[in-house]
Amino acid sequence: MRPRAVLAFALGLALLLASCGEPGKTPTQAGAPPTASAGPTPPKTPAPRPSPSRTTPPKPKLRPLPKTLPAGLHRTSGDQGVALTFDDGPDPRFTPQILDQLRAAHVTATFCLVGKQARRYPQLVARIVREGHQLCNHSWRHDINLGRRPVAEIRADLVRTNQAIRAAAPRAPITWFRQPGGRWTAEELTVARQLGMRPLHWSVDPQDWNHPPAKTIIKRVTAATHHGSIVLMHDAGGDRAQTIAACRLLIPDLKRRYGISRLR
């Protein structure tokens, strides 16, 4: 073999052995530098911070309910007659029936009006005034805890109710205020007086709000009424059919026995 051919054969053999690398390994494993497995690792995205939510301020705590009724509540009619009062109206079904009975007996009563109802049925408020009855503010939505709330809230409630009543009867006096459920507080009496209203309570409560039969209402009123009583009944706030039935007997009977008077 010629020397040049021998040299070329040796160089080729050396190159072949170098490319084979170590036994049992691929060329990449043997000599090539390690490569990235799947490209660069993406940076970690920070978790989004929750946006601060708007929190509703806590409602003011209610004042404790007094253990006894405050002084100064109006609990008698002001003369020898009996005063009739009807709460929670006006109601399109029952208030007209009470008005019809009062007109038939030629007597008047006091209607304690809920502001929302007065706004909804202004024509009934106007009829109450037109037929000579007295008006009483009975809070905007019959809030039994109204007297325990902040004084500014009590005032706003009573003012709003008066505005609804006066929208239906602009020149009618609103002489009285009655706290729903009789849950009076001294703060409430003060606000009512500042607004020109007197606190109206009662002396006879047949609990007709609890839907007893008419004969039970009659029995309770008859047993508890005397000269000067203020009788509490309801012309709204639920099904008052039993009250309507009871009044058919009670109104003429109370008129005959005591007389029915306007509040004084």
Short mmCIF file of C-alpha atoms in Angstrom, two decimals:
data_model
loop_
_atom_site.label_atom_id
_atom_site.label_comp_id
_atom_site.label_asym_id
_atom_site.label_seq_id
_atom_site.Cartn_x
_atom_site.Cartn_y
_atom_site.Cartn_z
CA MET A 1 0.00 0.00 0.00
CA ARG A 2 1.30 3.41 -0.80
CA PRO A 3 2.27 5.65 2.13
CA ARG A 4 -0.36 8.28 1.27
CA ALA A 5 -3.12 5.70 1.15
CA VAL A 6 -2.00 4.25 4.48
CA LEU A 7 -2.09 7.71 6.07
CA ALA A 8 -5.56 8.47 4.74
CA PHE A 9 -6.86 5.11 6.02
CA ALA A 10 -5.46 5.78 9.52
CA LEU A 11 -7.00 9.25 9.72
CA GLY A 12 -10.41 7.94 8.64
CA LEU A 13 -10.27 5.15 11.22
CA ALA A 14 -9.41 7.64 13.99
CA LEU A 15 -12.30 9.90 13.06
CA LEU A 16 -14.71 6.97 13.05
CA LEU A 17 -13.67 5.87 16.53
CA ALA A 18 -14.06 9.44 17.91
CA SER A 19 -17.58 9.80 16.54
CA CYS A 20 -18.72 6.57 18.13
CA GLY A 21 -18.05 7.90 21.67
CA GLU A 22 -18.35 5.79 24.74
CA PRO A 23 -20.05 2.45 24.38
CA GLY A 24 -23.75 2.37 25.34
CA LYS A 25 -24.30 6.13 24.98
CA THR A 26 -25.65 8.29 22.19
CA PRO A 27 -23.38 10.98 20.80
CA THR A 28 -25.38 13.59 22.63
CA GLN A 29 -25.00 11.77 25.93
CA ALA A 30 -21.32 11.25 25.42
CA GLY A 31 -19.94 14.54 24.33
CA ALA A 32 -22.52 17.11 23.37
CA PRO A 33 -23.40 19.78 25.89
CA PRO A 34 -26.83 19.33 27.53
CA THR A 35 -29.67 21.17 25.85
CA ALA A 36 -32.76 22.76 27.42
CA SER A 37 -35.58 20.27 27.65
CA ALA A 38 -38.48 22.41 26.39
CA GLY A 39 -37.38 25.97 26.11
CA PRO A 40 -37.01 28.61 28.87
CA THR A 41 -39.11 28.23 32.04
CA PRO A 42 -41.82 30.94 32.06
CA PRO A 43 -41.69 33.30 35.03
CA LYS A 44 -44.25 32.68 37.78
CA THR A 45 -47.28 34.94 37.51
CA PRO A 46 -48.14 36.43 40.89
CA ALA A 47 -51.61 35.51 42.15
CA PRO A 48 -54.06 38.40 41.73
CA ARG A 49 -54.75 40.29 44.92
CA PRO A 50 -58.42 40.39 45.84
CA SER A 51 -59.81 43.88 45.47
CA PRO A 52 -61.09 45.28 48.76
CA SER A 53 -64.86 44.83 48.99
CA ARG A 54 -67.13 47.63 50.14
CA THR A 55 -68.42 46.79 53.55
CA THR A 56 -71.74 48.05 54.81
CA PRO A 57 -71.29 49.99 58.04
CA PRO A 58 -72.84 48.21 60.98
CA LYS A 59 -76.29 49.37 61.96
CA PRO A 60 -76.50 51.26 65.23
CA LYS A 61 -77.50 49.09 68.13
CA LEU A 62 -81.06 49.47 69.33
CA ARG A 63 -81.56 51.07 72.70
CA PRO A 64 -82.98 48.75 75.35
CA LEU A 65 -86.74 48.83 75.59
CA PRO A 66 -87.85 50.51 78.83
CA LYS A 67 -89.29 48.16 81.41
CA THR A 68 -92.23 50.50 81.97
CA LEU A 69 -94.13 52.82 79.65
CA PRO A 70 -92.90 56.41 79.74
CA ALA A 71 -95.02 59.08 81.36
CA GLY A 72 -97.20 61.34 79.29
CA LEU A 73 -99.06 58.84 77.11
CA HIS A 74 -102.65 59.73 76.23
CA ARG A 75 -104.81 56.85 77.55
CA THR A 76 -108.29 58.33 77.93
CA SER A 77 -110.72 59.96 75.53
CA GLY A 78 -110.77 63.19 77.49
CA ASP A 79 -114.46 63.04 78.45
CA GLN A 80 -117.13 60.51 79.44
CA GLY A 81 -117.46 59.05 75.98
CA VAL A 82 -115.47 56.21 74.43
CA ALA A 83 -112.95 56.93 71.67
CA LEU A 84 -112.58 54.43 68.84
CA THR A 85 -109.21 54.07 67.11
CA PHE A 86 -108.31 51.98 64.06
CA ASP A 87 -104.71 51.08 63.21
CA ASP A 88 -102.50 50.11 60.25
CA GLY A 89 -104.60 51.45 57.38
CA PRO A 90 -105.81 52.61 55.09
CA ASP A 91 -106.81 49.36 53.43
CA PRO A 92 -108.99 49.27 50.28
CA ARG A 93 -111.01 46.29 51.48
CA PHE A 94 -111.63 46.97 55.17
CA THR A 95 -111.27 50.73 55.75
CA PRO A 96 -114.33 51.60 53.60
CA GLN A 97 -116.43 49.10 55.57
CA ILE A 98 -115.43 50.70 58.89
CA LEU A 99 -116.14 54.15 57.44
CA ASP A 100 -119.57 53.00 56.29
CA GLN A 101 -120.42 51.71 59.78
CA LEU A 102 -119.22 54.90 61.47
CA ARG A 103 -121.22 57.05 59.07
CA ALA A 104 -124.33 54.95 59.64
CA ALA A 105 -123.96 55.44 63.41
CA HIS A 106 -123.21 59.19 63.01
CA VAL A 107 -119.98 58.94 65.00
CA THR A 108 -116.31 59.57 64.29
CA ALA A 109 -113.09 57.76 65.12
CA THR A 110 -109.32 58.21 64.91
CA PHE A 111 -107.42 56.46 62.13
CA CYS A 112 -103.76 55.66 62.82
CA LEU A 113 -102.24 55.58 59.36
CA VAL A 114 -99.12 53.78 58.18
CA GLY A 115 -97.16 56.01 55.81
CA LYS A 116 -96.68 53.42 53.07
CA GLN A 117 -100.41 52.69 53.06
CA ALA A 118 -101.30 56.39 52.99
CA ARG A 119 -99.04 56.89 49.97
CA ARG A 120 -100.59 53.90 48.22
CA TYR A 121 -104.23 54.77 48.92
CA PRO A 122 -104.49 58.56 49.11
CA GLN A 123 -108.16 58.51 48.11
CA LEU A 124 -108.97 56.66 51.35
CA VAL A 125 -107.02 59.20 53.41
CA ALA A 126 -109.03 61.94 51.72
CA ARG A 127 -112.28 60.15 52.51
CA ILE A 128 -111.31 59.71 56.18
CA VAL A 129 -110.75 63.45 56.46
CA ARG A 130 -113.80 64.37 54.41
CA GLU A 131 -116.05 62.37 56.76
CA GLY A 132 -114.73 64.16 59.84
CA HIS A 133 -112.38 61.62 61.41
CA GLN A 134 -109.12 62.40 63.18
CA LEU A 135 -105.68 61.45 61.89
CA CYS A 136 -102.82 59.76 63.68
CA ASN A 137 -99.28 59.04 62.44
CA HIS A 138 -98.52 55.33 62.92
CA SER A 139 -94.94 55.28 61.48
CA TRP A 140 -93.86 54.70 57.91
CA ARG A 141 -93.85 50.89 57.82
CA HIS A 142 -95.24 49.84 61.21
CA ASP A 143 -91.78 49.55 62.77
CA ILE A 144 -92.30 48.16 66.27
CA ASN A 145 -88.69 49.05 67.16
CA LEU A 146 -88.85 52.62 65.90
CA GLY A 147 -88.62 54.11 69.39
CA ARG A 148 -85.35 52.26 70.03
CA ARG A 149 -83.60 53.66 66.97
CA PRO A 150 -81.42 56.80 66.75
CA VAL A 151 -83.36 60.01 67.30
CA ALA A 152 -82.59 61.24 63.77
CA GLU A 153 -84.07 58.04 62.35
CA ILE A 154 -87.22 58.42 64.46
CA ARG A 155 -87.68 61.97 63.26
CA ALA A 156 -87.14 61.06 59.60
CA ASP A 157 -89.71 58.26 59.86
CA LEU A 158 -92.38 60.48 61.41
CA VAL A 159 -91.74 63.34 58.99
CA ARG A 160 -91.92 61.00 55.99
CA THR A 161 -95.22 59.58 57.22
CA ASN A 162 -96.71 63.04 57.78
CA GLN A 163 -95.67 64.04 54.27
CA ALA A 164 -97.48 61.04 52.77
CA ILE A 165 -100.63 61.83 54.74
CA ARG A 166 -100.55 65.52 53.83
CA ALA A 167 -100.03 64.70 50.16
CA ALA A 168 -103.54 63.19 50.28
CA ALA A 169 -105.07 65.67 52.74
CA PRO A 170 -102.98 68.86 52.68
CA ARG A 171 -104.87 70.87 55.29
CA ALA A 172 -105.86 68.09 57.69
CA PRO A 173 -104.25 68.26 61.14
CA ILE A 174 -102.22 65.25 62.23
CA THR A 175 -102.78 65.58 65.95
CA TRP A 176 -101.60 62.20 67.18
CA PHE A 177 -98.77 59.71 66.95
CA ARG A 178 -99.06 56.07 67.99
CA GLN A 179 -96.04 53.79 68.27
CA PRO A 180 -96.70 50.37 66.68
CA GLY A 181 -97.11 47.68 69.29
CA GLY A 182 -97.08 50.27 72.08
CA ARG A 183 -93.29 49.95 72.40
CA TRP A 184 -92.79 53.53 73.50
CA THR A 185 -89.55 55.24 74.48
CA ALA A 186 -88.94 58.66 75.97
CA GLU A 187 -86.94 59.69 72.89
CA GLU A 188 -89.90 58.94 70.66
CA LEU A 189 -92.28 61.00 72.79
CA THR A 190 -89.89 63.94 72.57
CA VAL A 191 -89.66 63.77 68.77
CA ALA A 192 -93.44 63.42 68.36
CA ARG A 193 -94.06 66.47 70.52
CA GLN A 194 -91.46 68.48 68.64
CA LEU A 195 -93.40 67.71 65.46
CA GLY A 196 -96.66 68.86 67.05
CA MET A 197 -98.15 65.43 67.77
CA ARG A 198 -99.43 63.95 71.02
CA PRO A 199 -98.60 60.34 71.99
CA LEU A 200 -101.73 58.21 71.66
CA HIS A 201 -101.93 54.93 73.59
CA TRP A 202 -105.07 52.95 74.51
CA SER A 203 -106.90 51.43 77.45
CA VAL A 204 -108.84 48.61 75.73
CA ASP A 205 -107.07 46.10 73.48
CA PRO A 206 -109.17 43.14 72.26
CA GLN A 207 -106.14 41.84 70.35
CA ASP A 208 -108.09 41.69 67.13
CA TRP A 209 -104.74 41.81 65.31
CA ASN A 210 -104.46 38.11 66.23
CA HIS A 211 -107.67 37.27 64.29
CA PRO A 212 -109.93 36.03 67.08
CA PRO A 213 -113.58 35.43 66.15
CA ALA A 214 -115.96 38.38 66.24
CA LYS A 215 -117.70 37.14 69.39
CA THR A 216 -114.36 37.13 71.23
CA ILE A 217 -113.59 40.68 70.14
CA ILE A 218 -117.04 41.79 71.31
CA LYS A 219 -116.62 40.05 74.66
CA ARG A 220 -113.19 41.58 75.30
CA VAL A 221 -114.23 45.11 74.38
CA THR A 222 -117.45 44.92 76.37
CA ALA A 223 -115.70 43.60 79.47
CA ALA A 224 -112.88 46.18 79.49
CA THR A 225 -114.60 49.38 78.31
CA HIS A 226 -115.80 52.10 80.64
CA HIS A 227 -116.39 55.85 80.44
CA GLY A 228 -113.37 57.57 78.93
CA SER A 229 -111.84 54.44 77.39
CA ILE A 230 -109.76 54.43 74.21
CA VAL A 231 -110.50 51.25 72.24
CA LEU A 232 -107.82 49.88 69.92
CA MET A 233 -108.91 47.93 66.83
CA HIS A 234 -107.57 47.40 63.32
CA ASP A 235 -108.85 48.17 59.84
CA ALA A 236 -105.75 46.85 58.05
CA GLY A 237 -102.60 44.77 58.48
CA GLY A 238 -104.26 41.46 57.62
CA ASP A 239 -107.69 39.91 57.26
CA ARG A 240 -109.95 42.10 59.39
CA ALA A 241 -113.26 40.44 58.54
CA GLN A 242 -113.82 39.47 62.18
CA THR A 243 -113.21 43.04 63.34
CA ILE A 244 -115.67 44.31 60.74
CA ALA A 245 -118.26 41.82 61.99
CA ALA A 246 -117.64 42.75 65.63
CA CYS A 247 -117.98 46.47 64.93
CA ARG A 248 -121.46 45.99 63.54
CA LEU A 249 -122.54 45.31 67.10
CA LEU A 250 -119.90 47.22 69.06
CA ILE A 251 -120.27 50.65 67.46
CA PRO A 252 -124.00 51.07 68.14
CA ASP A 253 -123.70 49.36 71.54
CA LEU A 254 -120.84 51.58 72.75
CA LYS A 255 -122.65 54.64 71.49
CA ARG A 256 -125.77 53.67 73.43
CA ARG A 257 -123.95 52.79 76.66
CA TYR A 258 -121.26 55.48 76.84
CA GLY A 259 -121.39 57.72 73.82
CA ILE A 260 -118.58 57.80 71.23
CA SER A 261 -116.37 60.86 71.44
CA ARG A 262 -113.55 62.51 69.56
CA LEU A 263 -110.20 62.47 71.32
CA ARG A 264 -109.50 65.57 73.33
#
